[in-house]
PDB file of C-alpha atoms in Angstrom:
ATOM      1  CA  GLU L 218     109.392 102.882  73.913  1.00 78.00           C
ATOM      2  CA  ASP L 219     109.525 105.374  76.551  1.00 83.00           C
ATOM      3  CA  GLN L 220     112.765 104.398  78.987  1.00 90.00           C
ATOM      4  CA  VAL L 221     114.302 106.244  81.746  1.00 95.00           C
ATOM      5  CA  THR L 222     117.562 105.348  82.822  1.00 96.00           C
ATOM      6  CA  GLN L 223     119.357 107.153  86.343  1.00 97.00           C
ATOM      7  CA  SER L 224     123.468 107.171  87.354  1.00 97.00           C
ATOM      8  CA  PRO L 225     124.499 106.429  89.727  1.00 97.00           C
ATOM      9  CA  GLU L 226     122.543 103.566  91.487  1.00 96.00           C
ATOM     10  CA  ALA L 227     123.694 105.005  94.372  1.00 97.00           C
ATOM     11  CA  LEU L 228     126.006 107.974  96.042  1.00 97.00           C
ATOM     12  CA  ARG L 229     127.545 108.383  99.375  1.00 98.00           C
ATOM     13  CA  LEU L 230     128.660 111.810 100.084  1.00 97.00           C
ATOM     14  CA  GLN L 231     130.601 113.639 102.826  1.00 97.00           C
ATOM     15  CA  GLU L 232     128.381 116.676 104.267  1.00 97.00           C
ATOM     16  CA  GLY L 233     129.365 119.802 101.844  1.00 97.00           C
ATOM     17  CA  GLU L 234     130.472 117.698  99.591  1.00 97.00           C
ATOM     18  CA  SER L 235     128.718 118.796  96.498  1.00 97.00           C
ATOM     19  CA  SER L 236     127.443 116.552  92.988  1.00 98.00           C
ATOM     20  CA  SER L 237     124.922 115.479  90.741  1.00 98.00           C
ATOM     21  CA  LEU L 238     122.750 112.777  90.013  1.00 98.00           C
ATOM     22  CA  ASN L 239     122.121 112.321  86.023  1.00 98.00           C
ATOM     23  CA  CYS L 240     119.039 110.959  84.318  1.00 98.00           C
ATOM     24  CA  SER L 241     119.029 110.149  80.858  1.00 98.00           C
ATOM     25  CA  TYR L 242     115.855 109.431  78.689  1.00 96.00           C
ATOM     26  CA  THR L 243     114.012 108.520  75.397  1.00 94.00           C
ATOM     27  CA  VAL L 244     110.872 109.424  74.896  1.00 89.00           C
ATOM     28  CA  SER L 245     108.247 110.185  71.915  1.00 86.00           C
ATOM     29  CA  GLY L 246     107.809 114.071  72.783  1.00 88.00           C
ATOM     30  CA  LEU L 247     108.497 115.274  76.018  1.00 90.00           C
ATOM     31  CA  ARG L 248     105.767 116.960  77.663  1.00 87.00           C
ATOM     32  CA  GLY L 249     107.259 117.359  81.116  1.00 90.00           C
ATOM     33  CA  LEU L 250     110.695 115.613  83.132  1.00 94.00           C
ATOM     34  CA  PHE L 251     110.043 115.126  87.182  1.00 93.00           C
ATOM     35  CA  TRP L 252     112.345 115.053  89.923  1.00 96.00           C
ATOM     36  CA  TYR L 253     110.953 112.935  92.795  1.00 96.00           C
ATOM     37  CA  ARG L 254     112.686 112.480  96.250  1.00 97.00           C
ATOM     38  CA  GLN L 255     111.425 109.267  98.680  1.00 97.00           C
ATOM     39  CA  ASP L 256     112.343 108.724 102.198  1.00 97.00           C
ATOM     40  CA  PRO L 257     112.494 105.078 103.147  1.00 94.00           C
ATOM     41  CA  GLY L 258     108.705 103.658 104.053  1.00 92.00           C
ATOM     42  CA  LYS L 259     107.235 107.228 101.907  1.00 95.00           C
ATOM     43  CA  GLY L 260     105.525 107.655  98.912  1.00 96.00           C
ATOM     44  CA  PRO L 261     107.536 110.095  96.469  1.00 95.00           C
ATOM     45  CA  GLU L 262     108.003 113.703  96.930  1.00 94.00           C
ATOM     46  CA  PHE L 263     107.448 116.038  94.067  1.00 92.00           C
ATOM     47  CA  LEU L 264     110.317 118.531  93.562  1.00 94.00           C
ATOM     48  CA  PHE L 265     110.541 119.850  90.217  1.00 91.00           C
ATOM     49  CA  THR L 266     109.176 119.968  86.926  1.00 92.00           C
ATOM     50  CA  LEU L 267     110.945 120.743  83.548  1.00 94.00           C
ATOM     51  CA  TYR L 268     109.448 121.277  80.243  1.00 91.00           C
ATOM     52  CA  SER L 269     112.297 122.454  77.831  1.00 92.00           C
ATOM     53  CA  ALA L 270     115.822 122.161  77.138  1.00 94.00           C
ATOM     54  CA  GLY L 271     117.520 124.895  78.859  1.00 96.00           C
ATOM     55  CA  GLU L 272     115.369 124.988  81.434  1.00 96.00           C
ATOM     56  CA  GLU L 273     116.317 125.177  85.311  1.00 97.00           C
ATOM     57  CA  LYS L 274     114.822 124.827  88.488  1.00 96.00           C
ATOM     58  CA  GLU L 275     116.100 125.830  92.438  1.00 96.00           C
ATOM     59  CA  LYS L 276     115.108 124.383  95.669  1.00 94.00           C
ATOM     60  CA  GLU L 277     117.560 125.033  98.692  1.00 95.00           C
ATOM     61  CA  ARG L 278     120.161 123.138  97.878  1.00 97.00           C
ATOM     62  CA  LEU L 279     118.723 120.970  94.975  1.00 98.00           C
ATOM     63  CA  LYS L 280     119.012 122.531  91.130  1.00 98.00           C
ATOM     64  CA  ALA L 281     117.545 120.736  88.364  1.00 98.00           C
ATOM     65  CA  THR L 282     118.496 121.140  84.398  1.00 98.00           C
ATOM     66  CA  LEU L 283     117.408 119.571  81.212  1.00 97.00           C
ATOM     67  CA  THR L 284     118.835 118.875  77.979  1.00 95.00           C
ATOM     68  CA  LYS L 285     117.470 117.500  75.017  1.00 92.00           C
ATOM     69  CA  LYS L 286     118.811 113.779  76.253  1.00 94.00           C
ATOM     70  CA  GLU L 287     119.196 114.351  79.811  1.00 97.00           C
ATOM     71  CA  SER L 288     118.636 115.604  83.156  1.00 98.00           C
ATOM     72  CA  PHE L 289     120.619 116.349  86.402  1.00 98.00           C
ATOM     73  CA  LEU L 290     119.981 117.140  90.010  1.00 98.00           C
ATOM     74  CA  HIS L 291     122.727 119.158  91.459  1.00 98.00           C
ATOM     75  CA  ILE L 292     123.301 118.956  95.112  1.00 98.00           C
ATOM     76  CA  THR L 293     125.303 121.953  96.581  1.00 98.00           C
ATOM     77  CA  ALA L 294     126.727 121.415  99.929  1.00 97.00           C
ATOM     78  CA  PRO L 295     124.457 118.610 100.687  1.00 97.00           C
ATOM     79  CA  LYS L 296     123.569 118.197 104.685  1.00 97.00           C
ATOM     80  CA  PRO L 297     122.432 114.367 106.059  1.00 97.00           C
ATOM     81  CA  GLU L 298     118.747 115.237 105.381  1.00 97.00           C
ATOM     82  CA  ASP L 299     119.391 115.861 101.837  1.00 97.00           C
ATOM     83  CA  SER L 300     119.620 111.468 101.987  1.00 98.00           C
ATOM     84  CA  ALA L 301     116.853 109.950 100.237  1.00 98.00           C
ATOM     85  CA  THR L 302     116.309 108.191  96.819  1.00 98.00           C
ATOM     86  CA  TYR L 303     115.646 110.535  94.199  1.00 98.00           C
ATOM     87  CA  LEU L 304     113.738 109.528  91.542  1.00 97.00           C
ATOM     88  CA  CYS L 305     113.299 110.894  87.570  1.00 96.00           C
ATOM     89  CA  ALA L 306     110.492 110.724  85.281  1.00 93.00           C
ATOM     90  CA  VAL L 307     109.504 111.409  82.075  1.00 92.00           C
ATOM     91  CA  GLN L 308     105.558 111.988  80.473  1.00 87.00           C
ATOM     92  CA  ALA L 309     105.450 111.714  76.820  1.00 86.00           C
ATOM     93  CA  SER L 310     102.969 113.983  74.813  1.00 82.00           C
ATOM     94  CA  GLY L 311      99.525 112.556  74.732  1.00 74.00           C
ATOM     95  CA  SER L 312     100.263 110.215  77.468  1.00 72.00           C
ATOM     96  CA  TRP L 313      96.965 111.600  79.812  1.00 68.00           C
ATOM     97  CA  GLY L 314      99.387 112.347  82.907  1.00 71.00           C
ATOM     98  CA  LYS L 315     101.100 108.906  82.489  1.00 79.00           C
ATOM     99  CA  LEU L 316     104.657 108.957  84.000  1.00 85.00           C
ATOM    100  CA  GLN L 317     107.787 106.443  83.079  1.00 89.00           C
ATOM    101  CA  PHE L 318     109.924 106.287  86.201  1.00 93.00           C
ATOM    102  CA  GLY L 319     113.612 105.507  86.033  1.00 95.00           C
ATOM    103  CA  ALA L 320     115.310 103.346  88.736  1.00 95.00           C
ATOM    104  CA  GLY L 321     116.126 105.972  91.238  1.00 96.00           C
ATOM    105  CA  THR L 322     119.701 106.890  92.781  1.00 97.00           C
ATOM    106  CA  GLN L 323     120.214 106.252  96.252  1.00 97.00           C
ATOM    107  CA  VAL L 324     121.882 109.152  98.625  1.00 98.00           C
ATOM    108  CA  VAL L 325     123.291 109.138 101.758  1.00 98.00           C
ATOM    109  CA  VAL L 326     124.823 111.853 103.298  1.00 98.00           C
ATOM    110  CA  THR L 327     127.069 111.528 106.297  1.00 97.00           C
ATOM    111  CA  PRO L 328     127.933 114.245 108.778  1.00 95.00           C
TER     112      PRO L 328
ATOM    113  CA  ASP C 166      94.258 119.274 101.730  1.00 65.00           C
ATOM    114  CA  ALA C 167      95.340 115.640 103.588  1.00 80.00           C
ATOM    115  CA  GLY C 168      96.739 114.787 100.649  1.00 94.00           C
ATOM    116  CA  VAL C 169      95.822 111.212  98.803  1.00 96.00           C
ATOM    117  CA  ILE C 170      95.108 108.968 101.317  1.00 97.00           C
ATOM    118  CA  GLN C 171      95.279 105.326 101.116  1.00 98.00           C
ATOM    119  CA  SER C 172      94.012 102.397 103.305  1.00 97.00           C
ATOM    120  CA  PRO C 173      95.682 100.058 104.546  1.00 97.00           C
ATOM    121  CA  ARG C 174      98.697 100.861 105.402  1.00 97.00           C
ATOM    122  CA  HIS C 175      99.907  97.474 105.734  1.00 97.00           C
ATOM    123  CA  GLU C 176      98.617  94.297 104.672  1.00 97.00           C
ATOM    124  CA  VAL C 177      99.234  90.650 105.383  1.00 98.00           C
ATOM    125  CA  THR C 178      96.976  88.225 103.637  1.00 97.00           C
ATOM    126  CA  GLU C 179      97.775  84.060 102.703  1.00 97.00           C
ATOM    127  CA  MET C 180      97.927  82.897  98.961  1.00 97.00           C
ATOM    128  CA  GLY C 181      94.656  82.986  97.177  1.00 97.00           C
ATOM    129  CA  GLN C 182      92.562  85.555  99.501  1.00 98.00           C
ATOM    130  CA  GLU C 183      91.271  88.406  97.738  1.00 97.00           C
ATOM    131  CA  VAL C 184      93.002  91.885  98.573  1.00 98.00           C
ATOM    132  CA  THR C 185      91.791  95.264  98.298  1.00 98.00           C
ATOM    133  CA  LEU C 186      93.455  98.210  98.305  1.00 98.00           C
ATOM    134  CA  ARG C 187      92.120 101.731  98.705  1.00 98.00           C
ATOM    135  CA  CYS C 188      92.420 105.365  97.831  1.00 98.00           C
ATOM    136  CA  LYS C 189      91.281 108.600  98.149  1.00 98.00           C
ATOM    137  CA  PRO C 190      92.528 111.096  95.607  1.00 97.00           C
ATOM    138  CA  ILE C 191      93.052 115.113  96.262  1.00 95.00           C
ATOM    139  CA  SER C 192      90.002 116.898  95.836  1.00 95.00           C
ATOM    140  CA  GLY C 193      89.427 118.401  92.437  1.00 92.00           C
ATOM    141  CA  HIS C 194      92.640 116.178  90.746  1.00 92.00           C
ATOM    142  CA  ASN C 195      91.020 114.532  87.529  1.00 90.00           C
ATOM    143  CA  SER C 196      93.607 111.697  87.431  1.00 90.00           C
ATOM    144  CA  LEU C 197      94.277 108.941  89.567  1.00 93.00           C
ATOM    145  CA  PHE C 198      96.998 106.369  88.971  1.00 94.00           C
ATOM    146  CA  TRP C 199      98.090 103.202  90.666  1.00 97.00           C
ATOM    147  CA  TYR C 200     101.542 102.126  90.849  1.00 96.00           C
ATOM    148  CA  ARG C 201     103.380  99.323  92.073  1.00 97.00           C
ATOM    149  CA  GLN C 202     107.259  99.552  93.620  1.00 96.00           C
ATOM    150  CA  THR C 203     109.445  96.607  94.172  1.00 95.00           C
ATOM    151  CA  MET C 204     113.167  96.255  94.731  1.00 90.00           C
ATOM    152  CA  MET C 205     113.577  94.231  91.442  1.00 89.00           C
ATOM    153  CA  ARG C 206     111.432  96.558  89.256  1.00 89.00           C
ATOM    154  CA  GLY C 207     110.998 100.042  90.701  1.00 90.00           C
ATOM    155  CA  LEU C 208     107.989 101.974  90.052  1.00 93.00           C
ATOM    156  CA  GLU C 209     105.749 100.290  87.596  1.00 92.00           C
ATOM    157  CA  LEU C 210     102.635 102.219  86.516  1.00 92.00           C
ATOM    158  CA  LEU C 211      99.388  99.477  86.676  1.00 95.00           C
ATOM    159  CA  ILE C 212      96.386 101.526  85.792  1.00 95.00           C
ATOM    160  CA  TYR C 213      95.873 105.402  85.077  1.00 91.00           C
ATOM    161  CA  PHE C 214      92.338 107.049  85.253  1.00 93.00           C
ATOM    162  CA  ASN C 215      91.131 110.741  83.680  1.00 90.00           C
ATOM    163  CA  ASN C 216      88.160 111.229  85.117  1.00 92.00           C
ATOM    164  CA  ASN C 217      87.356 108.645  86.446  1.00 95.00           C
ATOM    165  CA  VAL C 218      87.504 106.758  83.177  1.00 94.00           C
ATOM    166  CA  PRO C 219      90.334 103.809  82.669  1.00 94.00           C
ATOM    167  CA  ILE C 220      92.389 104.947  80.183  1.00 89.00           C
ATOM    168  CA  ASP C 221      95.819 102.394  80.103  1.00 88.00           C
ATOM    169  CA  ASP C 222      95.636  99.477  81.798  1.00 91.00           C
ATOM    170  CA  SER C 223      98.167  97.840  80.031  1.00 89.00           C
ATOM    171  CA  GLY C 224     100.578  97.841  82.855  1.00 90.00           C
ATOM    172  CA  MET C 225      98.258  95.245  84.995  1.00 93.00           C
ATOM    173  CA  PRO C 226     100.098  91.948  85.161  1.00 87.00           C
ATOM    174  CA  GLU C 227      97.229  89.633  85.346  1.00 85.00           C
ATOM    175  CA  ASP C 228      93.633  89.165  85.058  1.00 92.00           C
ATOM    176  CA  ARG C 229      94.133  88.884  88.623  1.00 96.00           C
ATOM    177  CA  PHE C 230      94.487  92.245  89.108  1.00 97.00           C
ATOM    178  CA  SER C 231      91.547  94.837  88.848  1.00 97.00           C
ATOM    179  CA  ALA C 232      91.173  98.880  89.480  1.00 98.00           C
ATOM    180  CA  LYS C 233      87.939 100.612  89.872  1.00 97.00           C
ATOM    181  CA  MET C 234      86.987 104.602  89.859  1.00 97.00           C
ATOM    182  CA  PRO C 235      83.113 104.607  90.892  1.00 97.00           C
ATOM    183  CA  ASN C 236      83.553 108.191  91.825  1.00 96.00           C
ATOM    184  CA  ALA C 237      86.155 111.080  91.659  1.00 95.00           C
ATOM    185  CA  SER C 238      86.655 110.772  95.252  1.00 96.00           C
ATOM    186  CA  PHE C 239      87.736 106.891  95.368  1.00 97.00           C
ATOM    187  CA  SER C 240      89.460 104.038  93.656  1.00 98.00           C
ATOM    188  CA  THR C 241      90.080 100.510  94.513  1.00 98.00           C
ATOM    189  CA  LEU C 242      92.640  98.055  93.166  1.00 98.00           C
ATOM    190  CA  LYS C 243      91.771  94.498  93.995  1.00 98.00           C
ATOM    191  CA  ILE C 244      93.721  91.424  93.602  1.00 97.00           C
ATOM    192  CA  GLN C 245      91.991  88.046  93.358  1.00 97.00           C
ATOM    193  CA  PRO C 246      93.236  85.203  93.564  1.00 96.00           C
ATOM    194  CA  SER C 247      96.706  86.968  95.397  1.00 97.00           C
ATOM    195  CA  GLU C 248     100.390  85.214  95.294  1.00 97.00           C
ATOM    196  CA  PRO C 249     103.199  85.776  96.674  1.00 97.00           C
ATOM    197  CA  ARG C 250     104.838  87.264  93.867  1.00 96.00           C
ATOM    198  CA  ASP C 251     102.095  90.438  94.304  1.00 97.00           C
ATOM    199  CA  SER C 252     104.543  90.968  97.443  1.00 97.00           C
ATOM    200  CA  ALA C 253     105.227  94.768  96.940  1.00 98.00           C
ATOM    201  CA  VAL C 254     104.818  98.496  97.888  1.00 98.00           C
ATOM    202  CA  TYR C 255     101.326  99.547  95.844  1.00 98.00           C
ATOM    203  CA  PHE C 256     100.888 103.422  95.632  1.00 97.00           C
ATOM    204  CA  CYS C 257      98.150 105.771  94.540  1.00 97.00           C
ATOM    205  CA  ALA C 258      98.694 108.852  92.765  1.00 94.00           C
ATOM    206  CA  SER C 259      96.634 112.139  91.823  1.00 92.00           C
ATOM    207  CA  SER C 260      97.362 114.989  89.491  1.00 88.00           C
ATOM    208  CA  LEU C 261      95.439 117.708  87.879  1.00 86.00           C
ATOM    209  CA  ASP C 262      95.964 117.262  84.343  1.00 76.00           C
ATOM    210  CA  ARG C 263      94.848 119.784  81.494  1.00 65.00           C
ATOM    211  CA  ALA C 264      95.378 119.448  77.349  1.00 53.00           C
ATOM    212  CA  ILE C 265      97.388 122.345  77.760  1.00 53.00           C
ATOM    213  CA  SER C 266      99.685 121.869  80.492  1.00 59.00           C
ATOM    214  CA  THR C 267     100.599 119.335  83.212  1.00 62.00           C
ATOM    215  CA  ASN C 268     100.696 119.006  86.647  1.00 71.00           C
ATOM    216  CA  GLU C 269     102.801 116.520  89.184  1.00 83.00           C
ATOM    217  CA  ALA C 270     101.399 114.064  90.828  1.00 87.00           C
ATOM    218  CA  PHE C 271     100.999 113.630  94.051  1.00 91.00           C
ATOM    219  CA  PHE C 272     101.545 110.046  96.061  1.00 94.00           C
ATOM    220  CA  GLY C 273      99.751 108.434  98.837  1.00 96.00           C
ATOM    221  CA  GLN C 274     101.757 106.845 101.580  1.00 96.00           C
ATOM    222  CA  GLY C 275     101.471 103.614 100.173  1.00 97.00           C
ATOM    223  CA  THR C 276     100.076 100.085 101.046  1.00 98.00           C
ATOM    224  CA  ARG C 277     102.597  97.374 101.800  1.00 98.00           C
ATOM    225  CA  LEU C 278     101.194  94.057 100.935  1.00 98.00           C
ATOM    226  CA  THR C 279     102.839  90.827 102.346  1.00 98.00           C
ATOM    227  CA  VAL C 280     101.283  87.908 100.727  1.00 98.00           C
ATOM    228  CA  VAL C 281     102.695  84.496 102.247  1.00 97.00           C
TER     229      VAL C 281
END
């Protein structure tokens, strides 16, 4: 069975204090690994898709990396507006687009 | 495009009543997903459709839950009869899924259901 485990559950950062979130996964053939951001009261918002080990993608202060067993979301010099819950999800081969989500990491960035 | 549109945004109903949640996916997307989110269980996939056909409904918790997609621009999730443990935020998402590649799923704003 596909499994996604995110750590830590919560992270409190000072503005400018860089850190990384972890997403460990087991899947029967990875078709894609997705990172989403979710703000309170809203639906998840797409950030990145990673397809193969060694791949990296960046968007503003966020950088996602992928290995065969885990993915990291690096937040560089975060700002208060980066506060959100970050969700990781995997899509297995032959799954017709089905996503298996982790529980998320709640990030709070204080000024 | 206005994105995935869900209605209603909030629903409060009494136990035993029928509840219908609605979703309009992004035009041109061929996959549609219904998720449920709770503090205890996170985001759970209930059912998903590809080209209007239900592909996997193994996440539907009980026979009280049913979903339909009569055409490419509309889907419903129905709970009958509703119970307090059904209280959650229900999300609809859509994506363009192709055999040789995958596209990200876009989520609606969700429907917060409270069953009292």
